[in-house]
XYZ file of N, CA and C in Angstrom:
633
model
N 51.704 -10.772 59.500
C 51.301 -12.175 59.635
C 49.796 -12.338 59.367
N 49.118 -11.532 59.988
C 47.578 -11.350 59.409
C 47.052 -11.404 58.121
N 47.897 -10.712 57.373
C 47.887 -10.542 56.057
C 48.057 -11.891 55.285
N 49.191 -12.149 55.833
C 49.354 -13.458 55.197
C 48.462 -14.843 54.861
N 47.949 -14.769 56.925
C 47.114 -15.702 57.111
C 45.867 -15.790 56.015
N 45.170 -14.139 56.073
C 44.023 -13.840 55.310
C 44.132 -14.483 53.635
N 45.625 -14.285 53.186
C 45.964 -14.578 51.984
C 45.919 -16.257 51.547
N 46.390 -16.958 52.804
C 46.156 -18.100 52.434
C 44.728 -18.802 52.651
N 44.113 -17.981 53.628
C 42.643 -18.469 53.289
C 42.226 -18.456 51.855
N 42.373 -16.902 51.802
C 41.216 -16.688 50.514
C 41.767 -17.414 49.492
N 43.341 -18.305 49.232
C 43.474 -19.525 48.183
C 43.028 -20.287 48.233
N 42.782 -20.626 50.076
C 42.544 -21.953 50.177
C 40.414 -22.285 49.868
N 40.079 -21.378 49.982
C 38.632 -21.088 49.278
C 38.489 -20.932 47.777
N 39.687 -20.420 47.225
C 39.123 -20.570 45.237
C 39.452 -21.652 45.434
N 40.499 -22.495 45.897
C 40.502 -24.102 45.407
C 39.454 -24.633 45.488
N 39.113 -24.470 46.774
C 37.660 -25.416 47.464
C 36.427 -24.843 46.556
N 36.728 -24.041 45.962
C 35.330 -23.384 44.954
C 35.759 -24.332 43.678
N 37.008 -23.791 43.008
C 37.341 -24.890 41.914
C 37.100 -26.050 42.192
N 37.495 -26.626 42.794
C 37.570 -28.006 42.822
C 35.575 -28.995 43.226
N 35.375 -28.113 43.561
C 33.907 -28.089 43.328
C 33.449 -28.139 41.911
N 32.987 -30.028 41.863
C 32.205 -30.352 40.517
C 30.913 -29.518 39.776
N 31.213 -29.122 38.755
C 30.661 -28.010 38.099
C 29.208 -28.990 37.503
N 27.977 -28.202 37.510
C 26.753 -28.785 37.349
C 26.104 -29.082 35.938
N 26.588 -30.425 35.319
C 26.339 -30.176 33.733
C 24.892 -29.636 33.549
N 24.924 -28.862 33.102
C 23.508 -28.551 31.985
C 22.578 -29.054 31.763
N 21.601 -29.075 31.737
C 20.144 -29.762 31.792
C 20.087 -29.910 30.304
N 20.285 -31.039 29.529
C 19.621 -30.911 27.746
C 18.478 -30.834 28.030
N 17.853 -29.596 26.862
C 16.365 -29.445 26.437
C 16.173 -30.490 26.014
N 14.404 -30.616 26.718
C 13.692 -31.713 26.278
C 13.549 -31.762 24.962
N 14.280 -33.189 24.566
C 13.405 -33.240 22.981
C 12.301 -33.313 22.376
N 11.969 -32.512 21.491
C 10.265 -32.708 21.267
C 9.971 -34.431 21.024
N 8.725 -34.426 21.129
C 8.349 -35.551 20.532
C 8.027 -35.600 19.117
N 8.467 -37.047 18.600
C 8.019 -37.227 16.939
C 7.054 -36.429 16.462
N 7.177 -36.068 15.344
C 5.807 -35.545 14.934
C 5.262 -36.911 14.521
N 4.003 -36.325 14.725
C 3.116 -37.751 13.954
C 2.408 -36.875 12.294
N 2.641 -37.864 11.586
C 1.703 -37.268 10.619
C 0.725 -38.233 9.703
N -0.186 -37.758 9.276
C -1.280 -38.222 8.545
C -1.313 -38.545 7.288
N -2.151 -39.435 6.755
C -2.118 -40.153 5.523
C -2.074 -38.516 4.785
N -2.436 -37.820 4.957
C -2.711 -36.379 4.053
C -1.488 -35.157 4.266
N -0.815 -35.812 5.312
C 0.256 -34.701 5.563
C 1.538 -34.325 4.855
N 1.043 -34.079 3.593
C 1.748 -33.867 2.273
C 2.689 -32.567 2.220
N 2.507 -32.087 2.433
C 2.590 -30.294 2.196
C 3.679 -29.765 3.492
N 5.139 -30.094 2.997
C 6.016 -29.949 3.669
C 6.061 -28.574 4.175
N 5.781 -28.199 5.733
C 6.392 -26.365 5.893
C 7.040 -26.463 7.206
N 7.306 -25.484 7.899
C 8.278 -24.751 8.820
C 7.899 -25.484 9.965
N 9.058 -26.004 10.740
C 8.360 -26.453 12.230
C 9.090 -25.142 13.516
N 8.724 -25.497 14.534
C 9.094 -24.723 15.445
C 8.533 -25.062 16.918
N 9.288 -24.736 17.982
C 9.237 -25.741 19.104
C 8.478 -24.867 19.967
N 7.606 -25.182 20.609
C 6.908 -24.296 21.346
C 6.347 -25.422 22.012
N 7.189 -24.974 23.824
C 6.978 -25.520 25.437
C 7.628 -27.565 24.593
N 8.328 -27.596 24.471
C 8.870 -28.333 23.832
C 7.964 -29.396 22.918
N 6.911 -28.838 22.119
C 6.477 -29.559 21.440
C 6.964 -29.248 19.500
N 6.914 -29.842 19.070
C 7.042 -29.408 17.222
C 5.545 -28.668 17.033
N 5.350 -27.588 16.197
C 4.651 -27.149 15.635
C 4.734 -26.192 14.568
N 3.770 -26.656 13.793
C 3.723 -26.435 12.348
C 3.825 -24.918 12.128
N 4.781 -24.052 11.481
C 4.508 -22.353 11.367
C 4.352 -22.565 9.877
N 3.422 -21.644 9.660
C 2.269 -21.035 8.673
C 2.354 -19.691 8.775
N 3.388 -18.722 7.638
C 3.285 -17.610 7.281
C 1.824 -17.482 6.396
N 0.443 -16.389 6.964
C -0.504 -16.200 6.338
C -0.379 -14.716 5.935
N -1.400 -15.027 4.785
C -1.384 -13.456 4.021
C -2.240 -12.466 5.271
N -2.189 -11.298 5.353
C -2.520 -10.338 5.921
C -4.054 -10.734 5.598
N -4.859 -10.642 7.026
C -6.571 -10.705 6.777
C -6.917 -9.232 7.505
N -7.747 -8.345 6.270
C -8.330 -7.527 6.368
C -9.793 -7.710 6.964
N -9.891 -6.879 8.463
C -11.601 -6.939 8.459
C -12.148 -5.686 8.884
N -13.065 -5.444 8.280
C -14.014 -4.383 8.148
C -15.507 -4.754 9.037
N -16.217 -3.798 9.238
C -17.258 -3.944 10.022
C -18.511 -3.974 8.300
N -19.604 -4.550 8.810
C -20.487 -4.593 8.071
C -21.266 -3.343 8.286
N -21.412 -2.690 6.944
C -22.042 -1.377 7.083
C -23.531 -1.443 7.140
N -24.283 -1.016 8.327
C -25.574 -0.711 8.165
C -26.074 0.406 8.017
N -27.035 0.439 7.107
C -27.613 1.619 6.447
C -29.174 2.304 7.489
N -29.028 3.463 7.773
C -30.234 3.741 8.108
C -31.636 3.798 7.520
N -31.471 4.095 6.181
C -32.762 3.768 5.287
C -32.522 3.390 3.743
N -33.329 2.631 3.252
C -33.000 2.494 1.562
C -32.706 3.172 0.565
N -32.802 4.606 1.056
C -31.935 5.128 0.356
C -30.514 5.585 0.199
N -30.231 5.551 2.176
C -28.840 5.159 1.850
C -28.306 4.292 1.168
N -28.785 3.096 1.301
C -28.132 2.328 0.989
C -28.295 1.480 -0.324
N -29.070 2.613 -1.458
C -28.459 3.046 -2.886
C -27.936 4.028 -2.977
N -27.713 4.973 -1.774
C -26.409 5.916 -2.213
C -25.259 5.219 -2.089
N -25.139 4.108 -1.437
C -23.787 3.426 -1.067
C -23.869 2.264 -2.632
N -24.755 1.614 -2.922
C -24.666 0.640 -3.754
C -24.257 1.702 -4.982
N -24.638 2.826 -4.950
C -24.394 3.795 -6.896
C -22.774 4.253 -6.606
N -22.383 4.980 -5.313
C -21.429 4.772 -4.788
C -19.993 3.976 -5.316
N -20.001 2.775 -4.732
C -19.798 1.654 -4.759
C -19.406 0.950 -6.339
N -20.529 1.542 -7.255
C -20.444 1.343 -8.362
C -19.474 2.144 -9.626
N -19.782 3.343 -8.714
C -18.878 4.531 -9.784
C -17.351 3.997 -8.970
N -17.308 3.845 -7.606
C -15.861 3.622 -7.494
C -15.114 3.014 -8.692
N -15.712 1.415 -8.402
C -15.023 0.470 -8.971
C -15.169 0.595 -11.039
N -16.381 1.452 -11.281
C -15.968 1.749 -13.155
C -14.732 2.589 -12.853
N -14.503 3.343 -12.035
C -13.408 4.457 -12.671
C -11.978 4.217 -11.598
N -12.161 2.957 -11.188
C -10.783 2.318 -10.332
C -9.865 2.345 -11.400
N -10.116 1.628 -12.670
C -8.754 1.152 -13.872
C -8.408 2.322 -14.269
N -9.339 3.365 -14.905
C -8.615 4.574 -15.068
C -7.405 5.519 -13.915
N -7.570 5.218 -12.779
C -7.218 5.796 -11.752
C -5.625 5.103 -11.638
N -5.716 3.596 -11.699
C -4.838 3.129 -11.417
C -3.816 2.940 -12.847
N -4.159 2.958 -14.014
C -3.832 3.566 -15.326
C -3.061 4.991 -14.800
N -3.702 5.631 -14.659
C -3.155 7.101 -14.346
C -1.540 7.102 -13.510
N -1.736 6.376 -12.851
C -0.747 6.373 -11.335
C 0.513 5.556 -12.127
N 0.258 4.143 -12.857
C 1.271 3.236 -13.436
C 1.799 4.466 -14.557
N 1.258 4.994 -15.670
C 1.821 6.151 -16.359
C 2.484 6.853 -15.751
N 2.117 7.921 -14.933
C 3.065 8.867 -14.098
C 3.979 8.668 -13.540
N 4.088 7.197 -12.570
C 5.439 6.679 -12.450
C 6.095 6.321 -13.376
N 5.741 6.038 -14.521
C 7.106 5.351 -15.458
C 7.386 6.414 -16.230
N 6.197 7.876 -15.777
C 6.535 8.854 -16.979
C 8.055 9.501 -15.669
N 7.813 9.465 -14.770
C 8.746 10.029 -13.805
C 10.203 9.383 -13.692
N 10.134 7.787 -13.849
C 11.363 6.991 -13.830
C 12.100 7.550 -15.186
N 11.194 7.893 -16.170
C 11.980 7.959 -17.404
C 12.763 9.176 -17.759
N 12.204 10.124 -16.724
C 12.418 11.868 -16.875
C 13.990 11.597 -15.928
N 13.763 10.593 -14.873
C 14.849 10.795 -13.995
C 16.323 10.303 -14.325
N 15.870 9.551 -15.885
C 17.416 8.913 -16.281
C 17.449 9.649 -17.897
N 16.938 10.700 -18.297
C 16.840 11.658 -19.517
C 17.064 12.613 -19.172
N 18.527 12.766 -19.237
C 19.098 14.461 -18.750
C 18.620 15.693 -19.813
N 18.542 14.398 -21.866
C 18.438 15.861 -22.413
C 16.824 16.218 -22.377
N 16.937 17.760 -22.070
C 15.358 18.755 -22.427
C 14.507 18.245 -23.647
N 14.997 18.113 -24.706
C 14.259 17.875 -25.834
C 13.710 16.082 -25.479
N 14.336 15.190 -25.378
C 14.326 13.995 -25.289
C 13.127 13.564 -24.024
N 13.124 14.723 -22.915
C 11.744 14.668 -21.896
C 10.858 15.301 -22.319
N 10.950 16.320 -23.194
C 9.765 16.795 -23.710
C 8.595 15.411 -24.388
N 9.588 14.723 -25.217
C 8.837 14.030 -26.105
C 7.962 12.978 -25.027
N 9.620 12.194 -24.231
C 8.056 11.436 -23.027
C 7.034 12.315 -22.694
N 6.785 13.042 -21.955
C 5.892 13.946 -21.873
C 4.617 13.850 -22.650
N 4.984 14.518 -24.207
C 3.781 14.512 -25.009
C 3.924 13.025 -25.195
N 4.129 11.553 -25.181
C 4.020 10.657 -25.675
C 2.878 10.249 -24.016
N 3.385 10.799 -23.044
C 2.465 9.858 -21.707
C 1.214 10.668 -22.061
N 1.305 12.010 -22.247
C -0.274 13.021 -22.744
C -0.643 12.372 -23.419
N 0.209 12.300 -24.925
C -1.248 11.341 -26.029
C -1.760 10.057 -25.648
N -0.945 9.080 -24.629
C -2.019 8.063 -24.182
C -3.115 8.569 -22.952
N -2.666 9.497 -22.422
C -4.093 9.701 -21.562
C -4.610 10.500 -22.170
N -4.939 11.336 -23.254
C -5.323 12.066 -24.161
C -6.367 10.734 -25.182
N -5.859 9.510 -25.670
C -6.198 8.518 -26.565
C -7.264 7.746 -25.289
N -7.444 7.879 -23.931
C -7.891 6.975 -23.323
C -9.179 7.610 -22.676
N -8.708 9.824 -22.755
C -10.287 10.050 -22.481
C -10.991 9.742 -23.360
N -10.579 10.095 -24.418
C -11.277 10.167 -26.180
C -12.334 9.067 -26.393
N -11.861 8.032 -25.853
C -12.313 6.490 -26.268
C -13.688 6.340 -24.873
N -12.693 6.446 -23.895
C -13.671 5.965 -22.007
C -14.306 6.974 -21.669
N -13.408 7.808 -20.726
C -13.311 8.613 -19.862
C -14.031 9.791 -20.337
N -14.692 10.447 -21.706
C -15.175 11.580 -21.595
C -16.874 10.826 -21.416
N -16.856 9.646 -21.217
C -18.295 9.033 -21.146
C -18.809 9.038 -19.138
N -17.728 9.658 -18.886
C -17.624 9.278 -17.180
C -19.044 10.458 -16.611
N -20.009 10.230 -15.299
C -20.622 11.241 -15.123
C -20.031 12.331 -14.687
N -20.539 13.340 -13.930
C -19.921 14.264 -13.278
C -19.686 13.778 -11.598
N -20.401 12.759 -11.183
C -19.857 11.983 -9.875
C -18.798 10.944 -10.041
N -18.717 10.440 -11.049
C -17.677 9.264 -11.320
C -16.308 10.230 -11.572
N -16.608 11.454 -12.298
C -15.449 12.132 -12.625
C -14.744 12.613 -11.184
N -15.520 13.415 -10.604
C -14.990 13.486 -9.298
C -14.404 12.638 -8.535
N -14.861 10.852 -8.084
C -14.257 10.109 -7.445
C -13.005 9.777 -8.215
N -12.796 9.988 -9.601
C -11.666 9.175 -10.370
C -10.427 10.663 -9.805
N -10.568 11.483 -9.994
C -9.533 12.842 -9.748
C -9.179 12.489 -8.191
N -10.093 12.149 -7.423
C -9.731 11.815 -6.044
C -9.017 10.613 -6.039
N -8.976 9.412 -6.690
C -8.371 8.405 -6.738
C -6.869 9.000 -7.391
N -6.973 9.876 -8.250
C -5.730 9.561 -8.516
C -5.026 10.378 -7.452
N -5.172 11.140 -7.120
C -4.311 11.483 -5.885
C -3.965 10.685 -4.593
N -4.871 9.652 -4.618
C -4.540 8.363 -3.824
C -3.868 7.717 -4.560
N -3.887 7.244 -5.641
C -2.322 6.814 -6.567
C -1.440 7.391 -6.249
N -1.613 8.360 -6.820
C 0.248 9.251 -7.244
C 0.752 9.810 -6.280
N -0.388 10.174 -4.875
C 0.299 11.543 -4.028
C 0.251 12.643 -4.792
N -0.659 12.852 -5.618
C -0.557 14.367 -6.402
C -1.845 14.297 -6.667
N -2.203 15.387 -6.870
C -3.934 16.145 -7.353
C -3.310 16.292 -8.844
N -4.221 15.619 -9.649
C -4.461 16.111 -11.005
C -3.811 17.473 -11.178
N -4.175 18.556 -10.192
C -3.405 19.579 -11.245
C -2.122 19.724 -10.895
N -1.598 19.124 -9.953
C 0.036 19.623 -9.947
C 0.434 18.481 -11.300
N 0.055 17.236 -11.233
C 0.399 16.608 -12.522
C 0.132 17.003 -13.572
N -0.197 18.000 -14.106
C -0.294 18.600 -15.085
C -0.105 20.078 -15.050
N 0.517 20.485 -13.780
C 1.501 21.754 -14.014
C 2.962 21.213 -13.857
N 3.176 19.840 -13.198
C 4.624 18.879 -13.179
C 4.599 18.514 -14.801
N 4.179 18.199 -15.449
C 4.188 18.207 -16.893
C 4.185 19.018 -18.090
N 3.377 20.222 -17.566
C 2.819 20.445 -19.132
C 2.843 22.502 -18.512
N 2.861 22.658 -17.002
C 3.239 23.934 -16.788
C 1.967 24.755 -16.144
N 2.604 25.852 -15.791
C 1.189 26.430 -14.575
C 0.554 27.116 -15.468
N 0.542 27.639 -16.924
C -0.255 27.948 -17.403
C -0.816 27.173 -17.854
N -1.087 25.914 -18.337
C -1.932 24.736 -19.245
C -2.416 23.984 -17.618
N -1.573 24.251 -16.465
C -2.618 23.359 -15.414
C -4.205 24.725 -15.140
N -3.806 25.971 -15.311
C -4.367 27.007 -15.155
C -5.781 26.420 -16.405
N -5.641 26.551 -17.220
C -6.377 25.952 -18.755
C -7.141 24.585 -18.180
N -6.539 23.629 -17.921
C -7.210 22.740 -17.584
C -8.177 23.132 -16.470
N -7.758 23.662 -15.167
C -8.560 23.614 -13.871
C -9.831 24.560 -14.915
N -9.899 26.003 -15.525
C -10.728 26.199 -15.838
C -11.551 25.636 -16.858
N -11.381 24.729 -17.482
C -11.981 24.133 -18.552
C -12.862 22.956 -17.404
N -12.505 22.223 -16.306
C -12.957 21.332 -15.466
C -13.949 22.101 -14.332
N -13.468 23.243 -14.089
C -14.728 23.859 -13.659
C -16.015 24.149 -14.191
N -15.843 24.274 -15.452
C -17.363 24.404 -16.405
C -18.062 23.028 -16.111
N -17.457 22.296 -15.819
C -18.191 20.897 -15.858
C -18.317 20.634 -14.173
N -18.053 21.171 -13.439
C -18.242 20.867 -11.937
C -17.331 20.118 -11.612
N -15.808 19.742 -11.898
C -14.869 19.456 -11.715
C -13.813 20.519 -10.523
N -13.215 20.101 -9.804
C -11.721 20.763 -9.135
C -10.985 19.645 -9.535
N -9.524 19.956 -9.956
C -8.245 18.943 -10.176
C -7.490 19.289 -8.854
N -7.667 20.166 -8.175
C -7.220 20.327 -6.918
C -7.615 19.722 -6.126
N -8.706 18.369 -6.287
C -9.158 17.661 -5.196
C -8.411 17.078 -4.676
N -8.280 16.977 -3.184
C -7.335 15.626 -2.657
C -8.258 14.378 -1.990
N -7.536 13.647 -1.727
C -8.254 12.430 -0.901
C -7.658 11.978 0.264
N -8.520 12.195 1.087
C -8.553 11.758 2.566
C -8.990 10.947 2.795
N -8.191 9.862 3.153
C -9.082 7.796 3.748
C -10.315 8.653 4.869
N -9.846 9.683 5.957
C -10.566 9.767 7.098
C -11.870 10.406 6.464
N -11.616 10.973 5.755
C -12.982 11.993 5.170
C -14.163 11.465 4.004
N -12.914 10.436 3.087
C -13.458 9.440 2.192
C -13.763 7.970 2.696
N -14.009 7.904 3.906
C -14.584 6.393 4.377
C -14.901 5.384 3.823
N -16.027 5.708 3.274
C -16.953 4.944 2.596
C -16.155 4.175 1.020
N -15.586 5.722 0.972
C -14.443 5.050 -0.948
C -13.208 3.999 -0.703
N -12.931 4.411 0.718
C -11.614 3.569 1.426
C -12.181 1.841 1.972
N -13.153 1.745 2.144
C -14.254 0.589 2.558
C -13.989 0.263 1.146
N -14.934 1.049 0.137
C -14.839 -0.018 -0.732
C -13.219 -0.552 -1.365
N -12.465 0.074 -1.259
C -11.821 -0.101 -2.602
C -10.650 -1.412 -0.964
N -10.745 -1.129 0.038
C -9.905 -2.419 0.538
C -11.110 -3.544 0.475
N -12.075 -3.451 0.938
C -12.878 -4.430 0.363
C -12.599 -5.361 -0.990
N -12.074 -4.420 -2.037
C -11.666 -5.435 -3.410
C -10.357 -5.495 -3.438
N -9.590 -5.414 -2.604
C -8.557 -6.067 -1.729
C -7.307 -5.162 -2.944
N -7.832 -3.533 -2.585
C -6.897 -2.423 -3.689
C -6.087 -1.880 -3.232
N -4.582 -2.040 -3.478
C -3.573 -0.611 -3.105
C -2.870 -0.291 -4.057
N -2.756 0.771 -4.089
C -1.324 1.707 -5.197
C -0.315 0.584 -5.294
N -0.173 0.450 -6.570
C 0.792 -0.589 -6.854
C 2.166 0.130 -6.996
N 3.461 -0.279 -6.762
C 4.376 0.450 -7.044
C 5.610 0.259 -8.459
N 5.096 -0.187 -9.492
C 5.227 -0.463 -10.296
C 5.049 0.562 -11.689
């Protein structure tokens, strides 16, 4: 009988819970109108924030750098000559990097040997046609920052790209022919170590293109 009793309570409580008017929902406040201006031409994104409309504005990425101060004037024509060789031997660098990728896309869909050979010597004779003309006019400091750039292009030091091409004996040929001149093709580039080259070149607002 206990049981029972207990049983008809606990029905007689979901009713009394059901039957209990359920609490409609609060509607979100509607924003208010936007207002807009004789000039408010330039249709973009709204979005509600603490229930007001407001305008969203995807912006381009803002880079900031600290302003470099120099301890004496002559630093700071080592930074202005610097500065200068970067940006002459940026196009060659970035020349370098657009070649090697398309010389690489093209190797990767040319199964036959003979048929990659020829890309090969065809990507050599344009960087071959482009020292001839520019690049053998470069100093021996400009030459150095450009070999370091391209390994900030490509992810490769000059000489594996030219033992990935052309073989470890002709990268062997090259490194010693670039040492007579105070060259390594084994240089790499480090943002942490190259500061000053990494300043400038986001400064002219530069990255490896992937193209």
């Amino acid at each position: 009988m206990k049981f029972i009793g207990l049983l008809l309570l606990f029905c007689c409580l979901v009713g009394v819970l059901k039957a209990q008017p359920t609490q409609p929902a609060k509607p979100e406040p509607r924003p208010a109108p936007l207002q807009l201006g004789k000039n408010d031409t330039i249709p973009v994104y709204l979005t509600i924030d603490s229930g007001k409309l407001m305008p969203w504005i995807v912006t381009p990425d803002v880079i900031i750098t600290d302003s470099r101060i120099f301890k004496s004037a002559a630093d700071r024509e080592a930074y202005r000559r610097l500065k200068y060789n970067v940006l002459k031997v940026l196009p060659y660098a970035s020349f370098a990097g657009k070649r090697y990728r398309k010389l690489q896309r093209d190797l990767a869909v040319t199964p036959d040997k003979r048929q990659q050979k020829v890309l090969i010597t065809q990507c050599e004779t344009e960087i071959k046609d482009l020292f001839n003309k520019e690049i053998k006019e470069l100093t021996i400091s400009q030459g150095d920052i450009l070999i370091k750039l391209i390994d900030r292009e490509t992810g490769n030091t000059s000489y594996d790209m030219v033992k990935d091409m052309k073989g470890g004996f002709k990268a062997f040929v090259y490194q010693s022919v670039a040492r007579l001149f105070g060259h390594d093709l084994k240089d790499t580039y480090d943002p942490d170590q190259q500061r000053d080259i990494e300043g400038i070149l986001l400064q002219a607002g530069y990255h490896p293109s992937d193209d």
